[in-house]
Amino acid sequence: MDLELTGKTALVTGSFRGTGMIIADTLLKEGVKTIVHGLKPNQAEEAVKELGAGVPFNADITTENGCGSLIDFAKDFPVNILVNNFGTAEPSSWDDEDSSAWFKAFEKNVLSAERITKGLLPIMKKNQWGRVINLGTTGSTRPKPQNPAVSYTHLRANETVLDLVCRL
């Protein structure tokens, strides 16, 4: 497969495992320089070893400072393709969730994507080429009673980033 991406640079958040690692692997095979992201120390380095390529970087993007660190690192490349893959889900239900669970889910699943997208869009715009891809769970489009805050925040993350991109 040739996606005509050779020479581009990608950042895939949460690419130290699972779907993110599969995406990073595919991009690497397409000739894309890929920043492999981990949340905790050594996660990205371990993933790069497993993948056999990539540029490792670890930052806790559930925080504003962590997002800032990742943005600063990624600006040096510059990134043409951003894959907002990171997101988490805490087990919950409508009956046991309080407002703090919603705020926590919003910070992790919406603000992380918003901050990173907002931080990298100016570079894409300056270079006149960029792509932003958001991933979510099936709950983003078909909410279930389990994890209502996560379903809602994944849906909002897509809308938030789409709004940012449309303003360019």
Short mmCIF file of C-alpha atoms in Angstrom, two decimals, residues 41-148:
data_model
loop_
_atom_site.label_atom_id
_atom_site.label_comp_id
_atom_site.label_asym_id
_atom_site.label_seq_id
_atom_site.Cartn_x
_atom_site.Cartn_y
_atom_site.Cartn_z
CA PRO A 41 8.77 6.96 31.53
CA ASN A 42 10.11 4.27 29.19
CA GLN A 43 6.76 3.41 27.58
CA ALA A 44 7.66 5.08 24.28
CA GLU A 45 11.18 3.66 24.28
CA GLU A 46 9.85 0.14 24.80
CA ALA A 47 7.34 0.61 21.98
CA VAL A 48 10.07 1.90 19.63
CA LYS A 49 12.14 -1.20 20.42
CA GLU A 50 9.16 -3.40 19.58
CA LEU A 51 8.38 -1.45 16.39
CA GLY A 52 12.03 -1.31 15.31
CA ALA A 53 11.74 2.41 14.49
CA GLY A 54 10.20 5.67 15.62
CA VAL A 55 11.08 8.65 17.76
CA PRO A 56 10.15 8.06 21.41
CA PHE A 57 8.71 10.71 23.69
CA ASN A 58 6.93 10.34 27.02
CA ALA A 59 4.60 12.95 28.49
CA ASP A 60 1.52 12.78 30.67
CA ILE A 61 -0.93 14.49 28.32
CA THR A 62 -3.73 14.31 30.88
CA THR A 63 -2.19 17.57 32.16
CA GLU A 64 -1.62 20.95 30.55
CA ASN A 65 2.12 20.76 31.28
CA GLY A 66 2.40 17.31 29.72
CA CYS A 67 0.62 18.52 26.57
CA GLY A 68 2.96 21.51 26.45
CA SER A 69 6.03 19.28 26.67
CA LEU A 70 4.80 17.08 23.83
CA ILE A 71 3.91 20.08 21.66
CA ASP A 72 7.34 21.66 22.23
CA PHE A 73 9.05 18.39 21.31
CA ALA A 74 6.89 17.82 18.21
CA LYS A 75 7.41 21.37 16.90
CA ASP A 76 11.05 20.53 16.18
CA PHE A 77 10.18 18.02 13.46
CA PRO A 78 7.58 19.58 12.34
CA VAL A 79 4.53 17.35 12.57
CA ASN A 80 2.31 17.08 9.45
CA ILE A 81 0.00 14.34 10.74
CA LEU A 82 -1.53 14.30 14.20
CA VAL A 83 -3.39 11.21 15.35
CA ASN A 84 -5.26 11.94 18.58
CA ASN A 85 -5.51 8.34 19.71
CA PHE A 86 -5.11 8.76 23.47
CA GLY A 87 -8.13 8.37 25.70
CA THR A 88 -9.02 6.50 28.83
CA ALA A 89 -12.10 5.04 30.42
CA GLU A 90 -12.70 4.53 34.10
CA PRO A 91 -15.38 1.97 34.95
CA SER A 92 -18.52 3.83 35.95
CA SER A 93 -22.26 4.18 35.53
CA TRP A 94 -24.89 6.89 35.70
CA ASP A 95 -25.64 5.79 39.25
CA ASP A 96 -22.14 6.14 40.67
CA GLU A 97 -20.59 8.99 38.67
CA ASP A 98 -20.37 12.42 40.19
CA SER A 99 -19.21 15.67 38.62
CA SER A 100 -15.55 14.98 39.41
CA ALA A 101 -15.62 11.90 37.13
CA TRP A 102 -16.95 14.05 34.29
CA PHE A 103 -14.29 16.73 34.82
CA LYS A 104 -11.57 14.08 34.91
CA ALA A 105 -12.85 12.44 31.70
CA PHE A 106 -13.11 15.85 30.01
CA GLU A 107 -9.52 16.71 30.91
CA LYS A 108 -8.21 13.39 29.59
CA ASN A 109 -10.34 12.89 26.50
CA VAL A 110 -11.18 16.39 25.29
CA LEU A 111 -8.60 18.84 26.57
CA SER A 112 -5.63 16.62 25.68
CA ALA A 113 -6.75 16.47 22.03
CA GLU A 114 -7.71 20.17 22.00
CA ARG A 115 -4.40 21.33 23.48
CA ILE A 116 -2.22 19.24 21.19
CA THR A 117 -4.24 20.07 18.08
CA LYS A 118 -4.24 23.77 18.91
CA GLY A 119 -0.50 23.65 19.56
CA LEU A 120 0.37 21.94 16.25
CA LEU A 121 -2.15 23.50 13.83
CA PRO A 122 -0.12 26.69 13.29
CA ILE A 123 2.80 24.60 12.00
CA MET A 124 0.56 22.65 9.65
CA LYS A 125 -0.96 25.89 8.42
CA LYS A 126 2.46 27.49 7.90
CA ASN A 127 3.62 24.44 5.92
CA GLN A 128 0.33 24.38 3.98
CA TRP A 129 -0.16 20.66 4.65
CA GLY A 130 -1.54 18.82 7.63
CA ARG A 131 -3.95 16.16 8.77
CA VAL A 132 -5.64 15.69 12.14
CA ILE A 133 -7.26 12.34 12.90
CA ASN A 134 -9.26 11.71 16.06
CA LEU A 135 -10.02 8.27 17.37
CA GLY A 136 -12.65 7.39 19.91
CA THR A 137 -14.57 4.43 21.16
CA THR A 138 -17.81 3.03 19.80
CA GLY A 139 -19.39 4.93 22.67
CA SER A 140 -18.58 8.14 20.79
CA THR A 141 -21.39 7.45 18.35
CA ARG A 142 -23.41 4.78 20.17
CA PRO A 143 -23.35 5.62 23.89
CA LYS A 144 -23.98 2.86 26.39
CA PRO A 145 -25.02 3.14 30.02
CA GLN A 146 -21.51 2.09 31.05
CA ASN A 147 -18.99 4.94 31.21
CA PRO A 148 -21.35 7.79 30.23
#
